[in-house]
Short mmCIF file of C-alpha atoms in Angstrom, two decimals:
data_model
loop_
_atom_site.label_atom_id
_atom_site.label_comp_id
_atom_site.label_asym_id
_atom_site.label_seq_id
_atom_site.Cartn_x
_atom_site.Cartn_y
_atom_site.Cartn_z
CA MET A 1 6.03 22.68 13.50
CA ILE A 2 6.74 20.64 10.43
CA ASP A 3 9.42 22.08 8.30
CA VAL A 4 9.69 20.19 5.06
CA PRO A 5 13.10 21.63 3.72
CA ALA A 6 14.50 21.06 7.39
CA THR A 7 12.98 17.57 7.37
CA LEU A 8 14.92 16.63 4.22
CA ALA A 9 18.13 18.52 4.92
CA PRO A 10 20.98 15.99 5.15
CA ALA A 11 22.02 17.09 8.54
CA THR A 12 18.60 15.78 10.08
CA GLY A 13 19.31 12.08 9.09
CA VAL A 14 16.19 11.46 7.05
CA ALA A 15 17.62 12.02 3.63
CA LEU A 16 20.84 12.02 1.96
CA ARG A 17 19.41 14.24 -0.88
CA TYR A 18 16.36 14.93 -2.66
CA ALA A 19 14.97 16.28 -5.94
CA VAL A 20 11.69 17.61 -7.30
CA THR A 21 10.79 17.25 -11.09
CA PRO A 22 8.24 19.25 -12.90
CA PRO A 23 5.68 17.65 -15.23
CA HIS A 24 7.46 16.42 -18.36
CA ALA A 25 7.32 13.78 -21.21
CA GLY A 26 3.45 13.79 -21.32
CA GLU A 27 3.17 13.25 -17.53
CA PRO A 28 0.99 15.97 -15.88
CA LEU A 29 2.34 15.67 -12.26
CA TRP A 30 5.20 16.96 -10.36
CA SER A 31 7.27 14.27 -8.65
CA SER A 32 9.69 14.18 -5.64
CA ALA A 33 12.50 11.60 -5.09
CA VAL A 34 14.32 11.15 -1.74
CA GLU A 35 17.38 9.00 -1.24
CA LEU A 36 17.41 7.57 2.34
CA PRO A 37 20.43 6.78 4.52
CA PRO A 38 21.52 3.06 4.13
CA VAL A 39 20.09 0.51 6.57
CA HIS A 40 22.68 -0.35 9.14
CA VAL A 41 24.64 -3.55 8.26
CA ASP A 42 23.63 -5.18 11.64
CA PHE A 43 19.95 -5.43 10.43
CA VAL A 44 20.27 -6.78 6.94
CA ARG A 45 21.61 -10.03 5.39
CA GLU A 46 23.29 -8.35 2.50
CA ALA A 47 23.18 -4.89 1.20
CA ALA A 48 21.97 -6.15 -2.11
CA ASP A 49 18.87 -7.59 -0.48
CA VAL A 50 17.73 -4.07 0.49
CA PRO A 51 14.68 -3.31 -1.80
CA LEU A 52 14.55 0.04 -3.67
CA SER A 53 11.53 1.18 -1.56
CA ALA A 54 13.71 1.06 1.65
CA ARG A 55 16.51 3.06 0.07
CA PHE A 56 14.32 5.72 -1.81
CA ALA A 57 11.01 7.39 -1.19
CA GLY A 58 8.98 9.74 -3.35
CA ALA A 59 5.62 10.82 -4.38
CA SER A 60 3.72 12.69 -7.19
CA GLY A 61 1.38 15.58 -6.89
CA PRO A 62 -0.38 18.27 -8.90
CA SER A 63 2.02 20.99 -7.63
CA ARG A 64 5.60 21.21 -6.38
CA THR A 65 4.49 21.78 -2.93
CA ASP A 66 2.08 18.79 -2.80
CA ALA A 67 4.65 16.49 -4.26
CA LEU A 68 7.45 17.62 -1.82
CA LEU A 69 5.23 17.45 1.13
CA ARG A 70 4.08 13.93 0.26
CA GLY A 71 7.64 12.77 -0.56
CA ALA A 72 8.78 14.08 2.83
CA GLY A 73 5.99 12.20 4.57
CA GLU A 74 7.04 9.01 2.86
CA ALA A 75 10.76 9.54 3.35
CA VAL A 76 9.97 9.97 7.21
CA GLU A 77 7.87 6.90 7.28
CA ARG A 78 10.44 4.85 5.48
CA ARG A 79 13.28 6.07 7.66
CA ALA A 80 11.31 4.95 10.76
CA LEU A 81 10.65 1.55 9.27
CA HIS A 82 14.54 0.86 9.09
CA PRO A 83 15.41 -1.55 11.93
CA SER A 84 17.55 -0.01 14.61
CA ALA A 85 18.45 -0.42 18.29
CA ALA A 86 16.27 2.62 18.94
CA LEU A 87 13.26 0.43 19.14
CA PRO A 88 13.91 -2.33 21.67
CA ALA A 89 13.34 -6.09 20.55
CA ARG A 90 13.13 -9.18 22.56
CA ARG A 91 14.45 -12.42 21.13
CA GLY A 92 13.10 -15.99 21.50
CA THR A 93 10.26 -18.23 20.52
CA ALA A 94 6.63 -17.27 21.33
CA ALA A 95 6.60 -20.00 24.02
CA GLU A 96 9.81 -18.69 25.72
CA LEU A 97 8.75 -15.06 26.07
CA GLY A 98 6.18 -15.22 28.77
CA ALA A 99 4.04 -12.59 27.23
CA LEU A 100 1.12 -12.18 24.98
CA THR A 101 2.34 -12.69 21.48
CA LEU A 102 0.62 -12.26 18.07
CA ASP A 103 -0.30 -15.72 16.63
CA ALA A 104 0.90 -14.63 13.15
CA TYR A 105 0.75 -18.12 11.75
CA HIS A 106 -2.73 -18.86 12.87
CA PRO A 107 -4.79 -20.01 9.78
CA GLY A 108 -7.30 -17.19 10.41
CA HIS A 109 -4.35 -14.52 10.20
CA ALA A 110 -2.11 -15.63 7.24
CA LEU A 111 0.69 -13.44 8.26
CA ALA A 112 3.32 -16.04 8.66
CA HIS A 113 4.41 -19.51 7.53
CA PRO A 114 3.35 -22.04 10.07
CA ASP A 115 7.03 -22.81 10.99
CA ALA A 116 6.99 -19.31 12.54
CA ALA A 117 5.08 -20.80 15.52
CA THR A 118 8.32 -22.36 16.95
CA ALA A 119 10.99 -20.19 15.32
CA VAL A 120 13.36 -18.09 17.32
CA LEU A 121 12.48 -14.50 16.33
CA ASP A 122 12.90 -10.80 17.32
CA TRP A 123 9.74 -9.26 18.60
CA HIS A 124 8.57 -5.63 19.16
CA GLU A 125 5.86 -4.41 21.39
CA ALA A 126 2.51 -3.33 19.92
CA ARG A 127 -0.54 -2.12 21.43
CA ALA A 128 -4.05 -3.51 20.83
CA LEU A 129 -6.23 -0.64 19.63
CA ASP A 130 -9.36 -1.88 21.36
CA THR A 131 -7.81 -2.66 24.84
CA ASP A 132 -4.45 -0.90 24.80
CA ARG A 133 -3.06 -4.24 25.91
CA PRO A 134 0.73 -4.86 25.01
CA VAL A 135 1.21 -7.52 22.43
CA LEU A 136 4.46 -8.77 21.18
CA VAL A 137 4.58 -9.03 17.31
CA PRO A 138 7.37 -10.49 15.17
CA ALA A 139 9.76 -7.80 13.99
CA ASP A 140 9.77 -8.99 10.51
CA LEU A 141 6.08 -7.81 10.30
CA VAL A 142 7.08 -4.40 11.33
CA ASN A 143 10.56 -3.58 9.88
CA TRP A 144 11.24 -2.74 6.17
CA PRO A 145 13.56 -4.18 5.01
CA ALA A 146 12.94 -7.30 7.12
CA ARG A 147 15.52 -9.93 7.78
CA ASN A 148 13.25 -13.00 7.24
CA ASP A 149 11.21 -13.05 4.12
CA VAL A 150 10.83 -16.83 4.16
CA LEU A 151 8.60 -17.15 7.22
CA PHE A 152 7.01 -13.77 6.53
CA ASP A 153 5.87 -11.63 3.65
CA PRO A 154 7.11 -8.23 4.83
CA SER A 155 6.17 -4.84 3.33
CA PRO A 156 6.10 -1.19 4.21
CA SER A 157 2.31 -1.32 3.90
CA GLY A 158 0.40 -0.15 6.93
CA ALA A 159 2.99 2.41 8.17
CA ALA A 160 2.35 6.15 7.92
CA ALA A 161 3.89 9.40 9.09
CA GLY A 162 1.99 12.45 10.24
CA ALA A 163 2.06 15.74 12.19
CA GLY A 164 1.03 14.06 15.45
CA HIS A 165 0.11 10.57 16.56
CA ASP A 166 -3.56 10.74 15.55
CA ALA A 167 -2.68 11.95 11.97
CA ALA A 168 -0.29 9.13 11.52
CA LEU A 169 -2.57 6.48 12.89
CA GLY A 170 -5.52 7.61 10.92
CA ALA A 171 -3.51 7.48 7.64
CA ALA A 172 -2.06 4.00 8.61
CA LEU A 173 -5.50 2.72 9.41
CA VAL A 174 -6.93 3.98 5.99
CA GLU A 175 -4.03 2.41 4.19
CA VAL A 176 -4.63 -0.98 5.95
CA ALA A 177 -8.29 -0.82 4.81
CA GLU A 178 -7.33 0.12 1.23
CA ARG A 179 -4.81 -2.85 0.89
CA ASP A 180 -7.13 -5.33 2.14
CA ALA A 181 -9.87 -4.00 -0.07
CA LEU A 182 -7.92 -4.13 -3.28
CA THR A 183 -6.19 -7.43 -2.59
CA VAL A 184 -9.50 -9.07 -1.70
CA ALA A 185 -11.29 -7.50 -4.79
CA TRP A 186 -8.56 -8.59 -7.06
CA GLY A 187 -8.30 -12.06 -5.63
CA ARG A 188 -12.09 -12.76 -6.03
CA GLN A 189 -12.38 -10.46 -9.28
CA LEU A 190 -15.21 -8.65 -7.67
CA ARG A 191 -17.64 -6.83 -10.03
CA LEU A 192 -17.31 -3.39 -8.50
CA PRO A 193 -19.86 -0.29 -8.99
CA THR A 194 -18.26 2.31 -11.27
CA TYR A 195 -18.51 6.11 -11.56
CA THR A 196 -18.02 9.08 -13.90
CA PRO A 197 -17.38 12.66 -12.84
CA ALA A 198 -20.28 14.70 -11.48
CA PRO A 199 -21.06 17.63 -13.76
CA GLU A 200 -20.00 20.08 -11.03
CA ASP A 201 -16.87 18.30 -10.34
CA THR A 202 -14.29 20.27 -12.40
CA ARG A 203 -11.31 18.78 -10.83
CA LEU A 204 -12.05 15.14 -11.49
CA ARG A 205 -13.57 16.02 -14.91
CA ALA A 206 -10.11 17.65 -15.86
CA VAL A 207 -8.42 14.53 -14.70
CA TRP A 208 -10.69 12.30 -16.70
CA GLN A 209 -10.62 14.46 -19.95
CA GLN A 210 -6.82 14.64 -19.86
CA ALA A 211 -6.46 10.79 -19.68
CA GLU A 212 -8.96 10.52 -22.61
CA ALA A 213 -6.98 13.11 -24.71
CA GLU A 214 -3.90 10.81 -24.28
CA GLY A 215 -5.85 7.84 -25.54
CA LEU A 216 -6.25 6.26 -22.21
CA ARG A 217 -9.40 4.71 -20.83
CA PRO A 218 -10.10 6.04 -17.32
CA VAL A 219 -12.02 3.68 -15.04
CA LEU A 220 -13.21 4.62 -11.54
CA ALA A 221 -14.50 1.96 -9.12
CA ARG A 222 -15.49 1.77 -5.46
CA ILE A 223 -14.52 -1.17 -3.24
CA PRO A 224 -17.23 -1.18 -0.39
CA VAL A 225 -15.43 -1.31 3.00
CA ALA A 226 -16.79 -1.72 6.52
CA ALA A 227 -16.11 1.93 7.75
CA THR A 228 -19.27 3.86 7.23
CA GLY A 229 -18.76 6.89 5.03
CA LEU A 230 -15.38 5.81 3.76
CA TRP A 231 -15.10 5.73 0.07
CA CYS A 232 -12.36 3.29 -1.02
CA MET A 233 -11.66 4.23 -4.75
CA THR A 234 -9.62 2.47 -7.26
CA ALA A 235 -8.65 4.11 -10.56
CA LEU A 236 -7.40 2.44 -13.75
CA LEU A 237 -5.70 3.94 -16.63
CA ILE A 238 -5.81 1.56 -19.59
CA GLU A 239 -4.00 2.09 -22.90
CA ALA A 240 -5.83 1.11 -26.16
CA ASP A 241 -4.72 -2.24 -27.56
CA ALA A 242 -3.44 -1.43 -31.10
CA PRO A 243 -2.72 -4.35 -33.49
CA GLY A 244 1.08 -4.70 -34.06
CA ALA A 245 2.00 -2.24 -31.42
CA ALA A 246 3.89 -2.87 -28.20
CA VAL A 247 2.22 -4.41 -25.40
CA PRO A 248 -0.02 -1.65 -23.88
CA LEU A 249 0.08 -0.55 -20.26
CA ALA A 250 -2.58 -0.72 -17.60
CA ALA A 251 -1.90 1.09 -14.29
CA VAL A 252 -4.07 0.89 -11.02
CA GLY A 253 -4.09 3.17 -8.11
CA MET A 254 -6.31 3.61 -5.14
CA LYS A 255 -7.16 6.04 -2.31
CA ALA A 256 -9.86 6.03 0.49
CA SER A 257 -11.43 9.10 2.04
CA THR A 258 -14.70 10.30 3.38
CA ARG A 259 -14.79 12.60 0.33
CA PRO A 260 -15.44 10.51 -2.68
CA ALA A 261 -14.30 13.20 -5.21
CA GLU A 262 -11.04 13.79 -3.49
CA ALA A 263 -10.43 10.06 -3.13
CA ALA A 264 -11.04 9.61 -6.93
CA VAL A 265 -8.60 12.37 -7.91
CA LYS A 266 -5.84 10.86 -5.59
CA ALA A 267 -6.58 7.49 -6.87
CA PHE A 268 -5.83 8.60 -10.37
CA GLN A 269 -2.80 10.38 -9.12
CA GLU A 270 -1.47 7.02 -7.69
CA ALA A 271 -2.35 5.32 -10.99
CA ARG A 272 -0.35 8.08 -12.87
CA GLN A 273 2.57 7.44 -10.54
CA VAL A 274 2.46 3.79 -11.36
CA ARG A 275 2.10 4.51 -15.07
CA THR A 276 5.09 6.83 -14.93
CA ALA A 277 7.27 4.01 -13.30
CA LEU A 278 6.12 1.50 -15.81
CA ARG A 279 6.98 3.80 -18.67
CA ALA A 280 10.39 4.60 -17.22
CA LEU A 281 11.10 0.78 -16.71
CA ARG A 282 10.10 0.00 -20.30
CA ALA A 283 12.21 2.74 -21.68
CA GLN A 284 15.25 1.22 -19.87
CA GLY A 285 14.55 -2.07 -21.75
CA GLY A 286 12.40 -3.73 -19.24
CA THR A 287 10.13 -6.30 -21.00
CA GLY A 288 8.92 -8.62 -18.27
CA PRO A 289 9.78 -10.45 -15.03
CA ARG A 290 13.13 -12.22 -14.68
CA GLY A 291 11.46 -15.44 -13.57
CA PRO A 292 7.97 -17.09 -13.75
CA LEU A 293 6.85 -15.71 -10.44
CA VAL A 294 6.57 -12.38 -8.67
CA VAL A 295 8.71 -12.09 -5.57
CA THR A 296 9.90 -8.53 -5.21
CA GLU A 297 8.58 -5.00 -6.04
CA HIS A 298 10.66 -4.86 -9.21
CA ASP A 299 9.27 -8.26 -10.26
CA ARG A 300 5.72 -6.92 -9.90
CA LEU A 301 6.56 -3.74 -11.96
CA CYS A 302 8.17 -6.02 -14.65
CA HIS A 303 5.14 -8.25 -14.53
CA MET A 304 2.88 -5.10 -15.35
CA LEU A 305 4.67 -4.77 -18.62
CA THR A 306 3.47 -8.12 -19.78
CA ARG A 307 0.50 -9.11 -21.99
CA PRO A 308 -1.05 -11.36 -19.14
CA ALA A 309 -1.13 -8.41 -16.74
CA TYR A 310 -2.67 -5.97 -19.21
CA ASP A 311 -5.35 -8.52 -20.15
CA ALA A 312 -6.00 -9.19 -16.51
CA VAL A 313 -6.53 -5.51 -15.66
CA ARG A 314 -8.71 -4.88 -18.65
CA SER A 315 -10.79 -7.96 -18.12
CA TRP A 316 -11.45 -6.99 -14.54
CA ALA A 317 -12.61 -3.56 -15.55
CA ASP A 318 -14.86 -5.04 -18.42
CA GLY A 319 -16.52 -6.94 -15.67
CA PHE A 320 -17.52 -3.86 -13.56
CA LEU A 321 -20.97 -2.59 -13.21
CA GLU A 322 -22.44 0.21 -15.42
CA PRO A 323 -21.11 3.67 -14.15
CA VAL A 324 -23.16 6.35 -12.46
CA PRO A 325 -22.07 9.97 -11.52
CA LEU A 326 -19.84 10.18 -8.50
CA PRO A 327 -21.06 12.52 -5.76
CA GLY A 328 -19.38 15.91 -6.19
CA PRO A 329 -16.86 17.72 -4.02
CA SER A 330 -17.67 17.90 -0.34
CA THR A 331 -16.14 19.11 2.87
CA VAL A 332 -16.97 16.10 5.04
CA PRO A 333 -14.29 15.60 7.73
CA PRO A 334 -12.03 12.55 7.93
CA LEU A 335 -13.35 9.85 10.17
CA PRO A 336 -12.20 10.11 13.73
CA VAL A 337 -9.45 7.58 14.60
CA ARG A 338 -11.71 6.00 17.33
CA GLU A 339 -14.51 5.48 15.01
CA LEU A 340 -12.20 4.10 12.14
CA THR A 341 -10.71 1.85 14.74
CA GLU A 342 -14.07 0.54 16.11
CA SER A 343 -15.55 -0.06 12.59
CA MET A 344 -12.50 -1.96 11.37
CA ASN A 345 -12.29 -4.02 14.45
CA ALA A 346 -16.05 -4.86 14.24
CA ASP A 347 -15.20 -6.03 10.76
CA GLY A 348 -12.54 -8.61 12.20
CA ALA A 349 -9.30 -6.44 11.65
CA ALA A 350 -8.05 -7.12 15.25
CA LEU A 351 -5.87 -3.93 15.07
CA LEU A 352 -2.46 -3.59 16.55
CA VAL A 353 -0.09 -0.55 16.38
CA VAL A 354 3.51 -0.23 16.89
CA ASP A 355 4.94 3.33 17.64
CA LEU A 356 8.08 3.74 15.42
CA THR A 357 8.67 7.37 16.40
CA PRO A 358 11.67 6.53 18.58
CA ARG A 359 13.60 5.54 15.42
CA LEU A 360 13.28 9.08 14.01
CA PRO A 361 16.26 11.48 14.41
CA ALA A 362 15.74 13.89 17.21
CA PRO A 363 15.35 17.04 15.02
CA VAL A 364 12.60 15.43 13.08
CA ALA A 365 10.72 14.09 16.12
CA ASP A 366 11.01 17.54 17.70
CA MET A 367 9.18 18.98 14.76
CA GLY A 368 6.13 16.98 15.65
CA TRP A 369 6.61 14.09 13.21
CA LYS A 370 5.04 10.70 14.43
CA VAL A 371 5.21 7.34 12.72
CA VAL A 372 3.31 4.23 13.38
CA LYS A 373 2.89 0.79 11.88
CA VAL A 374 -0.58 -0.89 11.97
CA LEU A 375 -1.07 -4.69 11.58
CA ALA A 376 -4.47 -6.03 10.97
CA PRO A 377 -4.39 -9.85 11.50
CA GLY A 378 -7.88 -10.35 10.61
CA TYR A 379 -7.68 -8.59 7.33
CA GLN A 380 -5.93 -9.69 4.07
CA ASN A 381 -2.17 -8.36 4.19
CA LEU A 382 -0.83 -6.78 0.97
CA ARG A 383 0.90 -9.67 -0.73
CA MET A 384 4.31 -8.92 -1.93
CA ASP A 385 5.70 -12.41 -2.77
CA GLU A 386 3.35 -14.46 -4.93
CA THR A 387 5.29 -17.77 -4.05
CA HIS A 388 3.84 -17.57 -0.44
CA ARG A 389 0.63 -19.62 -0.78
CA TRP A 390 0.01 -19.30 2.97
CA SER A 391 -0.35 -15.54 2.86
CA TRP A 392 -3.94 -15.73 1.50
CA HIS A 393 -6.39 -15.02 4.18
CA LEU A 394 -8.90 -17.56 2.70
CA PRO A 395 -11.80 -16.85 5.11
CA ARG A 396 -11.44 -13.05 4.40
CA LEU A 397 -11.72 -13.80 0.73
CA ALA A 398 -14.51 -16.23 1.11
CA SER A 399 -16.64 -13.70 2.78
CA ALA A 400 -16.05 -10.84 0.29
CA PRO A 401 -19.06 -11.15 -1.92
CA GLU A 402 -21.56 -11.07 1.15
CA ARG A 403 -19.43 -8.27 2.94
CA THR A 404 -19.19 -6.01 -0.05
CA GLY A 405 -22.43 -6.84 -1.88
CA CYS A 406 -20.39 -7.32 -5.02
CA PRO A 407 -20.53 -10.48 -7.03
CA ALA A 408 -17.36 -12.50 -7.62
CA ARG A 409 -16.06 -13.88 -10.81
CA LEU A 410 -13.31 -15.99 -9.41
CA ASP A 411 -13.78 -18.64 -6.80
CA ASP A 412 -10.28 -19.35 -5.57
CA PRO A 413 -7.99 -16.17 -5.22
CA ARG A 414 -5.05 -18.65 -5.72
CA ASP A 415 -6.03 -18.69 -9.29
CA ALA A 416 -5.77 -14.98 -9.76
CA THR A 417 -2.88 -13.37 -11.75
CA PRO A 418 -0.52 -11.18 -9.45
CA HIS A 419 -2.21 -8.02 -8.13
CA PRO A 420 -1.39 -4.79 -9.91
CA LEU A 421 -0.42 -2.71 -6.97
CA PRO A 422 3.34 -2.09 -6.81
#
């Protein structure tokens, strides 16, 4: 049975310490923060290269319990992403291994620089979700932090923890669908359908009204995805642009669910979490990126403090379609993992999964925690480093208007400003 305090107790090996903070300074959500154990020195180039999201985890929620539970799940996930000897790796080039390997550098995949085709790499075993066939995948597409960020664009995206394998796998699949949807919609500047709260939806209406009371413009849009019944919602919180004032902030969050009202509320929670991070960074003196390009998570947050970033989000929202009421609260169950897998694979995802549970400390695994990492070579991967021009899945971007039914305002995604999802 999952025990959150025991999961985060230092003795279990997931967290060094954690804290829960009540709503304050105008922010309506509780927040949790977890410090993770350091990544073993054998698996990183230098300690300074370890990104913040591999050292800390956290989440926000409407209650202390929700924030702590979500923070614990993220901490377990990030702990399992840390490279370790607990997950066996094979080393060599793809040609030397004598096994089926992921062609990550294929132009239709866009998961690696072409030089990865002949590079000596570490590989982990994944399973194809349609055939259960073993496939070796580059470790730098699995681990966070990853050792090689020149040939790959690693990120924690597509990993999820849950109380059981299906719970973890379902959450990871939904996240992969979300990230593909947002990155594609932003890259092509799709004109999305938008919504307002239904009259009977008191929860979403309260979120909406609170944003308006703070002088924010709430925007709620849907990005159509292949999985029937899955509502992929993106929420924007846009400050008013007052003459002579500081650069206003625009924050973006997203969530997918079979329950549109629930997805909307959680998307606004994510936007709030991003907004809180931006406000904290600005209070610390952050004014913009250190260089001309976004390379790290911190660079992206700094970029979101700038006038071009604000203008890009506001312009995207201004191009959305006229809003209609969102369907009200429902009790529709989540999509079964098999149905989600089949619909995404029919859409070209080519899903692979790596079981990361062996990396968990025994007391945590014994509670029932499971962690997986899902790769979708046929989808657009979440882009972390904007200098990697090869990481655009151009066929996926080209087909977006036809697949989604949403007109595009931008022909070439490489002309887009950095996406707003830290």
